[in-house]
PDB file of C-alpha atoms in Angstrom:
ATOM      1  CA  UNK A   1      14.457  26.607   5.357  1.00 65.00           C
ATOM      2  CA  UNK A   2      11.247  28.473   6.445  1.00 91.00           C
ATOM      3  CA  UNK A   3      10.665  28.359   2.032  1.00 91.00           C
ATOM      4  CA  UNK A   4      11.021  25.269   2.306  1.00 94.00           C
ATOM      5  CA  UNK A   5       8.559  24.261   5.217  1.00 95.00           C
ATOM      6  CA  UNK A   6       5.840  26.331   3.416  1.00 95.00           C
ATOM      7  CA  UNK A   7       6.252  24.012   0.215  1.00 96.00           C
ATOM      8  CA  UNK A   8       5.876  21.234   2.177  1.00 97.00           C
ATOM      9  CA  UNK A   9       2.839  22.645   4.186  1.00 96.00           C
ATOM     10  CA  UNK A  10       0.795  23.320   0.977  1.00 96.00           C
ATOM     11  CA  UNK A  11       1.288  19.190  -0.521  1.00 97.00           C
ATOM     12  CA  UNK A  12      -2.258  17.790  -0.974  1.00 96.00           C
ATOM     13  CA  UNK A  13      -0.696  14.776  -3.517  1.00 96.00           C
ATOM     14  CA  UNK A  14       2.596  12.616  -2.802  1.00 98.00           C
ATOM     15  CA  UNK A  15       4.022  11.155  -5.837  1.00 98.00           C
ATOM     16  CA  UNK A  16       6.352   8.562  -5.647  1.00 98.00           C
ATOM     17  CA  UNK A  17       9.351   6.655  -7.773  1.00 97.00           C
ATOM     18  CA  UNK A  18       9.368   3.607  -7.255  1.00 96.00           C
ATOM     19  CA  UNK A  19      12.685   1.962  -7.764  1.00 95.00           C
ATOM     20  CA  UNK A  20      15.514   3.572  -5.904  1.00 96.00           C
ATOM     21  CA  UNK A  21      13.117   5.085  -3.653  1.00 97.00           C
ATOM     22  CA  UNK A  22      10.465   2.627  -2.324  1.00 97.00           C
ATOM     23  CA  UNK A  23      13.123  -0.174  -2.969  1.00 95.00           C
ATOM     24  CA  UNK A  24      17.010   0.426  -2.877  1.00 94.00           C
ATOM     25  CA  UNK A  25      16.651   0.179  -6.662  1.00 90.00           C
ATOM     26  CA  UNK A  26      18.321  -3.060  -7.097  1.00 87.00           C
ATOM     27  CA  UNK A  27      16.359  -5.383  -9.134  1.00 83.00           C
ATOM     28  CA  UNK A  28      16.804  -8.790  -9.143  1.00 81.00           C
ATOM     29  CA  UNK A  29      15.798 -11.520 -12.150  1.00 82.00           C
ATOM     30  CA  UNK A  30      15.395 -15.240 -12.417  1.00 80.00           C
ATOM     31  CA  UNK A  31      14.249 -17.267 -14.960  1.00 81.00           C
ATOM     32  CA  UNK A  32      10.637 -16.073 -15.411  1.00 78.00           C
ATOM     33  CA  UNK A  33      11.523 -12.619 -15.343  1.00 73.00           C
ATOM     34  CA  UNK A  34      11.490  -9.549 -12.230  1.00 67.00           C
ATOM     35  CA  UNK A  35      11.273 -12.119  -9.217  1.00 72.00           C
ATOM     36  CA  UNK A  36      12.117  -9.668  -6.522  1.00 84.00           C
ATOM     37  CA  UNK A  37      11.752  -5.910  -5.009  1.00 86.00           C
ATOM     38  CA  UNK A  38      12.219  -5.270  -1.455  1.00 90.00           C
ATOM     39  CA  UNK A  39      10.011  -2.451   0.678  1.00 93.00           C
ATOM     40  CA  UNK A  40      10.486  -1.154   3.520  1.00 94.00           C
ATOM     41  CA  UNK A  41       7.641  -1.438   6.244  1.00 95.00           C
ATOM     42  CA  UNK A  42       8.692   1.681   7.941  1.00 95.00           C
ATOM     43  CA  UNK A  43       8.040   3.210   4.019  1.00 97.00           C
ATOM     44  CA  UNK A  44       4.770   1.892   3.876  1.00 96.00           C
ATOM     45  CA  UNK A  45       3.723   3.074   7.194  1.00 94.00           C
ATOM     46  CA  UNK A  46       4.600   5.953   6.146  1.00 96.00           C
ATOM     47  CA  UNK A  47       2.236   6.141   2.765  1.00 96.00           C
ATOM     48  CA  UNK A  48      -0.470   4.790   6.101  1.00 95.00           C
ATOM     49  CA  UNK A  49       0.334   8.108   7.819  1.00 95.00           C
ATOM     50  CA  UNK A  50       0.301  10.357   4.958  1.00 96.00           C
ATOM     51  CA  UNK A  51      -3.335   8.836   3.348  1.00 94.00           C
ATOM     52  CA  UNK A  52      -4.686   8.974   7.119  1.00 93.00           C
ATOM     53  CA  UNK A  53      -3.613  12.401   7.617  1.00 94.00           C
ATOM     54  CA  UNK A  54      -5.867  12.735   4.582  1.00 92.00           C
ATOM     55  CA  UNK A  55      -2.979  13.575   1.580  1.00 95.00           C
ATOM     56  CA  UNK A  56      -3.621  11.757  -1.678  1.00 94.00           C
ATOM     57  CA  UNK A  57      -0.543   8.953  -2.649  1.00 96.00           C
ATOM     58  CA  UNK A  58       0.265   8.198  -6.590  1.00 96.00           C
ATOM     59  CA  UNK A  59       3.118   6.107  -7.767  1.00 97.00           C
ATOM     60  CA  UNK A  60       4.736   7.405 -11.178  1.00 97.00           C
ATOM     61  CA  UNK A  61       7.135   4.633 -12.767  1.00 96.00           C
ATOM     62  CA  UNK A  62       9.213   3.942 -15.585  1.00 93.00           C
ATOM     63  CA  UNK A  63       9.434   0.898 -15.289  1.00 92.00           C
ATOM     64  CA  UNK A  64       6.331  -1.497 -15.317  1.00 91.00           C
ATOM     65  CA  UNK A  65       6.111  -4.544 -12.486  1.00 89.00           C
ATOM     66  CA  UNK A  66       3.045  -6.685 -10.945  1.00 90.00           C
ATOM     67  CA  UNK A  67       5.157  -6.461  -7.466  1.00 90.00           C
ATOM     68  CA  UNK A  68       4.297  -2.441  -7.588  1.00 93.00           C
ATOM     69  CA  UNK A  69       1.061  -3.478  -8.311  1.00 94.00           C
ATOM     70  CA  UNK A  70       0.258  -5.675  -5.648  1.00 94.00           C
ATOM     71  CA  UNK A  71       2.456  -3.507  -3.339  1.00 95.00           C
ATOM     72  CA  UNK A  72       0.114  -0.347  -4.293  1.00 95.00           C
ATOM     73  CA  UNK A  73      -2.950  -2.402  -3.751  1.00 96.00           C
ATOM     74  CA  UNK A  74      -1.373  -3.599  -0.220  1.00 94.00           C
ATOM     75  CA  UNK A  75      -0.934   0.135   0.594  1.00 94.00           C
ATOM     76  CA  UNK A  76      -4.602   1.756  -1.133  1.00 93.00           C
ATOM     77  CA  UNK A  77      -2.119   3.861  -3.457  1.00 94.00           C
ATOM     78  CA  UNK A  78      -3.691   5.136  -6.415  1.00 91.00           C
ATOM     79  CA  UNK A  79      -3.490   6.102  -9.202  1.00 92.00           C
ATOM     80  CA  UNK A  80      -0.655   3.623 -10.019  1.00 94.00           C
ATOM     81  CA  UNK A  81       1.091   4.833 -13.655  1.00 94.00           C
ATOM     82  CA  UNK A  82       3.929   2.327 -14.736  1.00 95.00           C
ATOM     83  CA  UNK A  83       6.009   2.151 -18.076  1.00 93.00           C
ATOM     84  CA  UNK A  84       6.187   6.412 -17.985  1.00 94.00           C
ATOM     85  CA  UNK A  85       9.123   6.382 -19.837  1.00 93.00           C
ATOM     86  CA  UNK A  86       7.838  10.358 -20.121  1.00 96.00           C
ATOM     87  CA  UNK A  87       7.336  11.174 -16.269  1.00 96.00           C
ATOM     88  CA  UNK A  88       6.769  15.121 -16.981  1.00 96.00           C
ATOM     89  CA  UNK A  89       3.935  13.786 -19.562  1.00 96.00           C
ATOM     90  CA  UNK A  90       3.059  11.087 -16.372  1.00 95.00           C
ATOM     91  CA  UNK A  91       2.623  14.064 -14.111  1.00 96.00           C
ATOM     92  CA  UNK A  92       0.256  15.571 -16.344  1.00 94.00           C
ATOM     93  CA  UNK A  93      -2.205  12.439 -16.231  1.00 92.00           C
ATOM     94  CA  UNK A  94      -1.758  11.935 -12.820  1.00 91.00           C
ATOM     95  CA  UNK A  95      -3.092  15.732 -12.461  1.00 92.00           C
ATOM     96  CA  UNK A  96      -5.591  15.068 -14.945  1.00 89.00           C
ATOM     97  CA  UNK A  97      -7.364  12.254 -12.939  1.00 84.00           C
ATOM     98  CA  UNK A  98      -6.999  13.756  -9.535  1.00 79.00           C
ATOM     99  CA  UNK A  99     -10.748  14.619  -9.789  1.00 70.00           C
ATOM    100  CA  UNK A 100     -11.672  11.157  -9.675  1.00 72.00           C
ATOM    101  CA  UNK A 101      -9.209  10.557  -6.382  1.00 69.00           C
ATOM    102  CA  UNK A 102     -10.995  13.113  -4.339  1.00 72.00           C
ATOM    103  CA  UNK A 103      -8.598  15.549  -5.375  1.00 76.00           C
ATOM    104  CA  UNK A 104     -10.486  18.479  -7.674  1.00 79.00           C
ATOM    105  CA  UNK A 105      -8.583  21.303  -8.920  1.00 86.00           C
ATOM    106  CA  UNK A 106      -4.862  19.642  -7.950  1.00 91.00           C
ATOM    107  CA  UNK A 107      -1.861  21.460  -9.527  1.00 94.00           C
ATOM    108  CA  UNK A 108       1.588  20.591  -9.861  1.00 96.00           C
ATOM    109  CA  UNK A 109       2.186  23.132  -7.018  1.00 96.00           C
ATOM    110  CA  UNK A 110       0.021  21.262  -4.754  1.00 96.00           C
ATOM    111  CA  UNK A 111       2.219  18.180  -5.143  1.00 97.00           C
ATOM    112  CA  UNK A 112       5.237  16.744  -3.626  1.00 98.00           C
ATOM    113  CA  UNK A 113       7.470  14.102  -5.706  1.00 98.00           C
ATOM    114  CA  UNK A 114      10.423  12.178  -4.626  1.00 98.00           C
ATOM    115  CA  UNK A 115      13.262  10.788  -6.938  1.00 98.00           C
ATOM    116  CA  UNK A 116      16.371   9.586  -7.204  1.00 98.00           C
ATOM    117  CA  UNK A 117      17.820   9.886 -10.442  1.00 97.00           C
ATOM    118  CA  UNK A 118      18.177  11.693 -13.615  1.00 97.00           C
ATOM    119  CA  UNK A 119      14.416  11.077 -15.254  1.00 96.00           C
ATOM    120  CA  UNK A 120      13.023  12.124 -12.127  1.00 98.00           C
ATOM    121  CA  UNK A 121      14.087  15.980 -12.831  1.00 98.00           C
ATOM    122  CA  UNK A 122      11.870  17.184 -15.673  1.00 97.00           C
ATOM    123  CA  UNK A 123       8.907  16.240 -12.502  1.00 98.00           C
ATOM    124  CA  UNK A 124      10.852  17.709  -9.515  1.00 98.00           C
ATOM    125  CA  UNK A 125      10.729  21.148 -11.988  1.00 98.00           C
ATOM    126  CA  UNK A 126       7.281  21.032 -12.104  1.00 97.00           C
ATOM    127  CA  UNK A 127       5.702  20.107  -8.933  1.00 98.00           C
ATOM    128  CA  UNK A 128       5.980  22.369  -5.271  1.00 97.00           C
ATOM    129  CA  UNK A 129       7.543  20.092  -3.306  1.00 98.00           C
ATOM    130  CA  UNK A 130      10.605  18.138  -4.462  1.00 98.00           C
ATOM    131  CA  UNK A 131      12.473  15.366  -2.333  1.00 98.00           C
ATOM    132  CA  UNK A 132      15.275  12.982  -2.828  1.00 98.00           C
ATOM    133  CA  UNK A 133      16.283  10.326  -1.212  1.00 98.00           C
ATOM    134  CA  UNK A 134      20.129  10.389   0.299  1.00 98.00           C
ATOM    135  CA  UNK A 135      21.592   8.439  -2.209  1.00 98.00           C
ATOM    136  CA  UNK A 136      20.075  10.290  -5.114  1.00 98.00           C
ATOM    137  CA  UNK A 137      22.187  11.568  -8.003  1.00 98.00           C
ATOM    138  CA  UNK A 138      23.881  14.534  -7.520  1.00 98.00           C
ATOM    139  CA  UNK A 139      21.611  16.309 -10.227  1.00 98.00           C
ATOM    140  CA  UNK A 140      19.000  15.368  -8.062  1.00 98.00           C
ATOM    141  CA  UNK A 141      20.196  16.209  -4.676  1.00 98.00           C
ATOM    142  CA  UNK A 142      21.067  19.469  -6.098  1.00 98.00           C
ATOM    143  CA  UNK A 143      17.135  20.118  -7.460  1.00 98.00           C
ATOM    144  CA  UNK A 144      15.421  18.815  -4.675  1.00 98.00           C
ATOM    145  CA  UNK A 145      13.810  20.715  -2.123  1.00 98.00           C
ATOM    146  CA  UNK A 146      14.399  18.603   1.073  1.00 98.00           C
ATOM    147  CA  UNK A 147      16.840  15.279   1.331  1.00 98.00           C
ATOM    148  CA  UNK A 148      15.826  12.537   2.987  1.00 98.00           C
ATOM    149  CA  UNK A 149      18.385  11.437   5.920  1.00 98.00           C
ATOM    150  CA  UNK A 150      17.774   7.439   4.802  1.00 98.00           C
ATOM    151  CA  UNK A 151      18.669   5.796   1.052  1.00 98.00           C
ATOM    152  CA  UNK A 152      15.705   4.780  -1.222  1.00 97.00           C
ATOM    153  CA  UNK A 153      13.647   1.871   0.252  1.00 96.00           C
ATOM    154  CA  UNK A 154      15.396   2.121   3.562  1.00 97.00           C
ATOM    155  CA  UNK A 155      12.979   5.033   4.943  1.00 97.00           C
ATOM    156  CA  UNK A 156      13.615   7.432   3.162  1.00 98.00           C
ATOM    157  CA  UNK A 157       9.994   8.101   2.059  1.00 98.00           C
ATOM    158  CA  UNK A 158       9.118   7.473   6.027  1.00 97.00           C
ATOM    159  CA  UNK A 159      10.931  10.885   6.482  1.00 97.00           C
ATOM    160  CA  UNK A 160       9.131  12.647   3.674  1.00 98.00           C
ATOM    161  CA  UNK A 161       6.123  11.817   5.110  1.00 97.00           C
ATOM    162  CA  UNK A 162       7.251  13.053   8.731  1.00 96.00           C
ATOM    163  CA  UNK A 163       8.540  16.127   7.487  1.00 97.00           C
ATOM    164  CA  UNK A 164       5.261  16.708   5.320  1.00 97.00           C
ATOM    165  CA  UNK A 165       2.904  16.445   7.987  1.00 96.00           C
ATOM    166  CA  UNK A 166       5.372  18.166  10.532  1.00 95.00           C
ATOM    167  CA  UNK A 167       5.501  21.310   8.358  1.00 96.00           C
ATOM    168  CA  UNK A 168       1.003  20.813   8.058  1.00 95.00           C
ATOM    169  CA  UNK A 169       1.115  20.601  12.067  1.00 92.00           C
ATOM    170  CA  UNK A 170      -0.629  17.359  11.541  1.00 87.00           C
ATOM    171  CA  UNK A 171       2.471  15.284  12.749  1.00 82.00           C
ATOM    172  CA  UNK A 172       1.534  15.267  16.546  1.00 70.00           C
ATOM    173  CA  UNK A 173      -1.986  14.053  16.457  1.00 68.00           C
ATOM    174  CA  UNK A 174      -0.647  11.369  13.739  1.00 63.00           C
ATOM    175  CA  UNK A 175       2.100  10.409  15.791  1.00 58.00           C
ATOM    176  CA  UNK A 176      -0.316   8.814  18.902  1.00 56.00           C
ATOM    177  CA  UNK A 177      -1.902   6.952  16.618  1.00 60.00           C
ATOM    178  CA  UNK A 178       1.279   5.956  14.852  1.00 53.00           C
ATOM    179  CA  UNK A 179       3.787   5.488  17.230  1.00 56.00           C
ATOM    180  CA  UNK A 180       7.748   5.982  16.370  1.00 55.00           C
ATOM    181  CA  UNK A 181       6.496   8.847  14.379  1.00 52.00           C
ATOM    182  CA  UNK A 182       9.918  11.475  14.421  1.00 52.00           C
ATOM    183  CA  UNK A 183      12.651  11.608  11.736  1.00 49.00           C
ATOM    184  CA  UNK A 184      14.318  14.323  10.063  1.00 55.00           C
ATOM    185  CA  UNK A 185      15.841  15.163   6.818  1.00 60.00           C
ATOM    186  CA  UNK A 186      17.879  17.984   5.389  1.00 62.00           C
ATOM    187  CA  UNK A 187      16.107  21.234   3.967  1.00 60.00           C
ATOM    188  CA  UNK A 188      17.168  22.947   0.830  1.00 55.00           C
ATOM    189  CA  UNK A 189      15.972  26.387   0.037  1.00 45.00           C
TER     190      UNK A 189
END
């Protein structure tokens, strides 16, 4: 556990997946196309705590949508890659542009990345920190660092950021000025 903690305490960059861990991964259609995602406020506050606390937020997709989009752009998150069928190669851009995000010299190491399923493991290899949310595929739960005690889009990524900025003692200053602040979450050596 104490491993694990130290991960956690050296993330400067959270990267995220979007469906089946911002949303519950469900995707619903109508006649135009993708009509629907649901988010989770407490999720989003919880991207608000972890950019105030100063931590960088990316999202890294396979998939490409304009409700990501505008749900990035609600929530400052950027860089926003979509369509990364690769998400190892994904990483590597994301790294690659941290410069311009305020973020010089990031590595892999310095990241955390939640998933939930199987093309999420080639980036949960690579980066320091690796999370899944509760209902995650078994491959994943077994790679990841730290579980989250809530499903994708139902605050799980809430408890990632609690758990980061617990394990960076920043939680208790954050949590005054974000209150409900607590949560939990299952530690993995």
């Amino acid at each position: 556990m104490e491993l694990v903690q130290r991960r956690a305490a050296f993330v400067r960059l959270v990267v995220l997946d979007v469906d089946g861990v911002l949303t519950d991964g469900r995707l619903y259609f109508g006649p135009e196309g993708e009509a629907l995602k649901v988010f989770d406020v407490r999720d989003g506050h919880g991207v608000r705590m972890l950019r105030d606390a100063g931590l960088g937020v990316a999202l890294l997709s396979s998939r490409r949508s304009a409700i990501v989009e505008r749900r990035a752009a609600e929530l400052d998150i950027a860089p926003v890659l979509q369509g990364e069928r690769d998400k190892a190669a994904g990483l590597a851009r994301l790294l690659a542009q941290a410069g311009q995000s305020g973020l010089a010299g990031l590595k892999a190491a310095d990241c955390a990345f939640m998933g939930d399923d199987l093309p999420d493991l080639p980036v949960m290899a690579q980066v320091g920190f690796a999370a899944a949310v509760a209902d995650a595929a078994p491959e994943v739960l077994a790679a990841a660092h730290w579980v989250a005690p809530a499903p994708g889009g139902r605050g799980a990524v809430r408890a990632l950021a609690e758990y980061i900025l617990r394990c960076q003692g920043r939680l208790p200053g954050l949590a005054a000025a974000h209150p409900g602040a607590g949560g939990g979450g299952a530690a993995r050596a």
